């Protein structure tokens, strides 16, 4: 077995893996993910001791988020079968094996430690590239082939950045990938504030600091990040199991949560016309 020794924000990938695998192991799962189930068994990490038992409602929530991202990727690959998906801060996410169409080019951008662990515990083929780079550093963008279309994903990442860093990253993607797209999730401003007041997470562990939160009413402000942003849309969660699964796709219309809920946002990037020559 390979020991998983991650610290700080990168360690959150072990929590999401724990929850995805627990959900995937159910007969009535909302996210078939055999790779995640095997990975939990192969990684040397005391998941339940450190993170607590996977609560079914939380496991389903994380799985529905992952399935939502899967749906966006599949839609992109329908339009661009051999396009490039860039997964920022991917950690131990197993999305590639859930959505692979046999043609997609997959680029994982992550910090050195989680990337080294990913390289050791997950197989990688010719269509997968791993780039050791901070997502905030635009140098990774020069290594991406954008000729067949690009979709940038940031699942469970942007909330850990400072607001100005988020704006700069979105702007850099819009500049680097005209005609491309980006999808990411965010926590509400209330949850962001809670992490600054020592809130507790799974297993009683302190929640990692999440400096950036965004409420639904503020989403349209993302348009100011770069003039190439041509479309901003909400991506609702898919339906799932039980009451949670019924309410998930309807959250935007529920008065108690519509303005205080996690969001998944899809951006489209156009081409900014250059200055006209005299």
PDB file of N, CA and C in Angstrom, residues 93-140:
ATOM      1  N   UNK A  93      -9.084  12.988  -7.504  1.00  0.00           N
ATOM      2  CA  UNK A  93     -10.337  12.867  -8.256  1.00  0.00           C
ATOM      3  C   UNK A  93     -10.159  11.839  -9.376  1.00  0.00           C
ATOM      4  N   UNK A  94     -11.175  11.033  -9.594  1.00  0.00           N
ATOM      5  CA  UNK A  94     -11.114   9.951 -10.580  1.00  0.00           C
ATOM      6  C   UNK A  94     -12.050  10.221 -11.764  1.00  0.00           C
ATOM      7  N   UNK A  95     -12.258  11.483 -12.049  1.00  0.00           N
ATOM      8  CA  UNK A  95     -13.215  11.868 -13.085  1.00  0.00           C
ATOM      9  C   UNK A  95     -12.829  11.345 -14.464  1.00  0.00           C
ATOM     10  N   UNK A  96     -11.542  11.356 -14.779  1.00  0.00           N
ATOM     11  CA  UNK A  96     -11.123  10.916 -16.106  1.00  0.00           C
ATOM     12  C   UNK A  96     -11.717   9.554 -16.453  1.00  0.00           C
ATOM     13  N   UNK A  97     -11.698   8.624 -15.507  1.00  0.00           N
ATOM     14  CA  UNK A  97     -12.156   7.264 -15.780  1.00  0.00           C
ATOM     15  C   UNK A  97     -13.682   7.175 -15.819  1.00  0.00           C
ATOM     16  N   UNK A  98     -14.362   8.179 -15.323  1.00  0.00           N
ATOM     17  CA  UNK A  98     -15.823   8.201 -15.418  1.00  0.00           C
ATOM     18  C   UNK A  98     -16.313   8.773 -16.753  1.00  0.00           C
ATOM     19  N   UNK A  99     -15.523   9.655 -17.378  1.00  0.00           N
ATOM     20  CA  UNK A  99     -16.012  10.377 -18.561  1.00  0.00           C
ATOM     21  C   UNK A  99     -15.204  10.099 -19.819  1.00  0.00           C
ATOM     22  N   UNK A 100     -14.146   9.346 -19.736  1.00  0.00           N
ATOM     23  CA  UNK A 100     -13.248   9.146 -20.874  1.00  0.00           C
ATOM     24  C   UNK A 100     -14.004   8.607 -22.098  1.00  0.00           C
ATOM     25  N   UNK A 101     -13.851   9.303 -23.207  1.00  0.00           N
ATOM     26  CA  UNK A 101     -14.488   8.881 -24.457  1.00  0.00           C
ATOM     27  C   UNK A 101     -13.496   8.240 -25.423  1.00  0.00           C
ATOM     28  N   UNK A 102     -12.273   8.037 -24.955  1.00  0.00           N
ATOM     29  CA  UNK A 102     -11.256   7.430 -25.794  1.00  0.00           C
ATOM     30  C   UNK A 102     -10.480   8.412 -26.643  1.00  0.00           C
ATOM     31  N   UNK A 103     -10.862   9.709 -26.608  1.00  0.00           N
ATOM     32  CA  UNK A 103     -10.203  10.722 -27.426  1.00  0.00           C
ATOM     33  C   UNK A 103      -9.728  11.930 -26.619  1.00  0.00           C
ATOM     34  N   UNK A 104     -10.392  12.220 -25.517  1.00  0.00           N
ATOM     35  CA  UNK A 104     -10.105  13.427 -24.753  1.00  0.00           C
ATOM     36  C   UNK A 104      -8.639  13.478 -24.328  1.00  0.00           C
ATOM     37  N   UNK A 105      -8.118  14.681 -24.318  1.00  0.00           N
ATOM     38  CA  UNK A 105      -6.779  14.936 -23.767  1.00  0.00           C
ATOM     39  C   UNK A 105      -6.974  15.568 -22.399  1.00  0.00           C
ATOM     40  N   UNK A 106      -6.336  14.988 -21.405  1.00  0.00           N
ATOM     41  CA  UNK A 106      -6.592  15.372 -20.013  1.00  0.00           C
ATOM     42  C   UNK A 106      -5.318  15.915 -19.384  1.00  0.00           C
ATOM     43  N   UNK A 107      -5.418  17.109 -18.824  1.00  0.00           N
ATOM     44  CA  UNK A 107      -4.273  17.746 -18.186  1.00  0.00           C
ATOM     45  C   UNK A 107      -4.602  18.006 -16.721  1.00  0.00           C
ATOM     46  N   UNK A 108      -3.811  17.449 -15.836  1.00  0.00           N
ATOM     47  CA  UNK A 108      -3.962  17.683 -14.402  1.00  0.00           C
ATOM     48  C   UNK A 108      -2.920  18.695 -13.958  1.00  0.00           C
ATOM     49  N   UNK A 109      -3.373  19.785 -13.345  1.00  0.00           N
ATOM     50  CA  UNK A 109      -2.472  20.813 -12.811  1.00  0.00           C
ATOM     51  C   UNK A 109      -2.617  20.820 -11.310  1.00  0.00           C
ATOM     52  N   UNK A 110      -1.519  20.542 -10.608  1.00  0.00           N
ATOM     53  CA  UNK A 110      -1.606  20.480  -9.150  1.00  0.00           C
ATOM     54  C   UNK A 110      -0.240  20.749  -8.538  1.00  0.00           C
ATOM     55  N   UNK A 111      -0.257  20.964  -7.223  1.00  0.00           N
ATOM     56  CA  UNK A 111       0.991  21.160  -6.494  1.00  0.00           C
ATOM     57  C   UNK A 111       1.800  19.871  -6.504  1.00  0.00           C
ATOM     58  N   UNK A 112       3.094  19.991  -6.217  1.00  0.00           N
ATOM     59  CA  UNK A 112       4.014  18.861  -6.373  1.00  0.00           C
ATOM     60  C   UNK A 112       3.635  17.654  -5.514  1.00  0.00           C
ATOM     61  N   UNK A 113       3.275  17.857  -4.237  1.00  0.00           N
ATOM     62  CA  UNK A 113       3.006  16.718  -3.352  1.00  0.00           C
ATOM     63  C   UNK A 113       1.763  15.931  -3.760  1.00  0.00           C
ATOM     64  N   UNK A 114       0.605  16.567  -3.933  1.00  0.00           N
ATOM     65  CA  UNK A 114      -0.553  15.783  -4.372  1.00  0.00           C
ATOM     66  C   UNK A 114      -0.363  15.188  -5.760  1.00  0.00           C
ATOM     67  N   UNK A 115       0.381  15.875  -6.614  1.00  0.00           N
ATOM     68  CA  UNK A 115       0.607  15.339  -7.956  1.00  0.00           C
ATOM     69  C   UNK A 115       1.487  14.085  -7.891  1.00  0.00           C
ATOM     70  N   UNK A 116       2.492  14.093  -7.011  1.00  0.00           N
ATOM     71  CA  UNK A 116       3.351  12.917  -6.861  1.00  0.00           C
ATOM     72  C   UNK A 116       2.542  11.731  -6.353  1.00  0.00           C
ATOM     73  N   UNK A 117       1.637  11.977  -5.399  1.00  0.00           N
ATOM     74  CA  UNK A 117       0.796  10.892  -4.893  1.00  0.00           C
ATOM     75  C   UNK A 117      -0.127  10.385  -5.998  1.00  0.00           C
ATOM     76  N   UNK A 118      -0.718  11.288  -6.752  1.00  0.00           N
ATOM     77  CA  UNK A 118      -1.606  10.880  -7.843  1.00  0.00           C
ATOM     78  C   UNK A 118      -0.850   9.997  -8.839  1.00  0.00           C
ATOM     79  N   UNK A 119       0.374  10.389  -9.157  1.00  0.00           N
ATOM     80  CA  UNK A 119       1.170   9.632 -10.121  1.00  0.00           C
ATOM     81  C   UNK A 119       1.443   8.209  -9.625  1.00  0.00           C
ATOM     82  N   UNK A 120       1.561   8.061  -8.314  1.00  0.00           N
ATOM     83  CA  UNK A 120       1.895   6.752  -7.750  1.00  0.00           C
ATOM     84  C   UNK A 120       0.688   5.832  -7.624  1.00  0.00           C
ATOM     85  N   UNK A 121      -0.497   6.391  -7.395  1.00  0.00           N
ATOM     86  CA  UNK A 121      -1.648   5.533  -7.082  1.00  0.00           C
ATOM     87  C   UNK A 121      -2.649   5.387  -8.228  1.00  0.00           C
ATOM     88  N   UNK A 122      -2.520   6.201  -9.273  1.00  0.00           N
ATOM     89  CA  UNK A 122      -3.460   6.124 -10.387  1.00  0.00           C
ATOM     90  C   UNK A 122      -2.699   5.903 -11.697  1.00  0.00           C
ATOM     91  N   UNK A 123      -3.226   5.067 -12.585  1.00  0.00           N
ATOM     92  CA  UNK A 123      -2.563   4.847 -13.875  1.00  0.00           C
ATOM     93  C   UNK A 123      -2.766   6.049 -14.797  1.00  0.00           C
ATOM     94  N   UNK A 124      -1.780   6.285 -15.650  1.00  0.00           N
ATOM     95  CA  UNK A 124      -1.892   7.397 -16.582  1.00  0.00           C
ATOM     96  C   UNK A 124      -1.412   6.957 -17.956  1.00  0.00           C
ATOM     97  N   UNK A 125      -2.215   7.270 -18.972  1.00  0.00           N
ATOM     98  CA  UNK A 125      -1.896   6.887 -20.339  1.00  0.00           C
ATOM     99  C   UNK A 125      -1.391   8.051 -21.164  1.00  0.00           C
ATOM    100  N   UNK A 126      -1.282   7.825 -22.478  1.00  0.00           N
ATOM    101  CA  UNK A 126      -0.702   8.816 -23.380  1.00  0.00           C
ATOM    102  C   UNK A 126      -1.532  10.090 -23.483  1.00  0.00           C
ATOM    103  N   UNK A 127      -2.827   9.991 -23.216  1.00  0.00           N
ATOM    104  CA  UNK A 127      -3.691  11.168 -23.345  1.00  0.00           C
ATOM    105  C   UNK A 127      -3.810  11.961 -22.056  1.00  0.00           C
ATOM    106  N   UNK A 128      -3.038  11.581 -21.043  1.00  0.00           N
ATOM    107  CA  UNK A 128      -3.074  12.274 -19.755  1.00  0.00           C
ATOM    108  C   UNK A 128      -1.714  12.890 -19.459  1.00  0.00           C
ATOM    109  N   UNK A 129      -1.756  14.151 -19.038  1.00  0.00           N
ATOM    110  CA  UNK A 129      -0.524  14.849 -18.674  1.00  0.00           C
ATOM    111  C   UNK A 129      -0.669  15.403 -17.270  1.00  0.00           C
ATOM    112  N   UNK A 130       0.417  15.377 -16.524  1.00  0.00           N
ATOM    113  CA  UNK A 130       0.446  15.923 -15.180  1.00  0.00           C
ATOM    114  C   UNK A 130       1.442  17.064 -15.153  1.00  0.00           C
ATOM    115  N   UNK A 131       0.971  18.231 -14.732  1.00  0.00           N
ATOM    116  CA  UNK A 131       1.824  19.418 -14.667  1.00  0.00           C
ATOM    117  C   UNK A 131       1.924  19.856 -13.212  1.00  0.00           C
ATOM    118  N   UNK A 132       3.130  19.829 -12.678  1.00  0.00           N
ATOM    119  CA  UNK A 132       3.360  20.277 -11.310  1.00  0.00           C
ATOM    120  C   UNK A 132       3.481  21.799 -11.306  1.00  0.00           C
ATOM    121  N   UNK A 133       2.409  22.443 -10.910  1.00  0.00           N
ATOM    122  CA  UNK A 133       2.371  23.905 -10.960  1.00  0.00           C
ATOM    123  C   UNK A 133       1.214  24.391 -10.099  1.00  0.00           C
ATOM    124  N   UNK A 134       1.407  25.489  -9.415  1.00  0.00           N
ATOM    125  CA  UNK A 134       0.311  26.136  -8.704  1.00  0.00           C
ATOM    126  C   UNK A 134      -0.685  26.652  -9.737  1.00  0.00           C
ATOM    127  N   UNK A 135      -1.963  26.378  -9.528  1.00  0.00           N
ATOM    128  CA  UNK A 135      -2.975  26.811 -10.489  1.00  0.00           C
ATOM    129  C   UNK A 135      -2.966  28.322 -10.688  1.00  0.00           C
ATOM    130  N   UNK A 136      -2.492  29.050  -9.680  1.00  0.00           N
ATOM    131  CA  UNK A 136      -2.459  30.505  -9.775  1.00  0.00           C
ATOM    132  C   UNK A 136      -1.330  31.003 -10.668  1.00  0.00           C
ATOM    133  N   UNK A 137      -0.386  30.144 -11.001  1.00  0.00           N
ATOM    134  CA  UNK A 137       0.760  30.500 -11.830  1.00  0.00           C
ATOM    135  C   UNK A 137       0.389  30.281 -13.300  1.00  0.00           C
ATOM    136  N   UNK A 138       0.279  31.321 -14.094  1.00  0.00           N
ATOM    137  CA  UNK A 138      -0.204  31.162 -15.471  1.00  0.00           C
ATOM    138  C   UNK A 138       0.741  30.396 -16.388  1.00  0.00           C
ATOM    139  N   UNK A 139       1.906  30.002 -15.912  1.00  0.00           N
ATOM    140  CA  UNK A 139       2.850  29.298 -16.790  1.00  0.00           C
ATOM    141  C   UNK A 139       2.290  27.968 -17.282  1.00  0.00           C
ATOM    142  N   UNK A 140       1.376  27.336 -16.506  1.00  0.00           N
ATOM    143  CA  UNK A 140       0.823  26.054 -16.962  1.00  0.00           C
ATOM    144  C   UNK A 140       0.005  26.221 -18.240  1.00  0.00           C
TER     145      UNK A 140
END
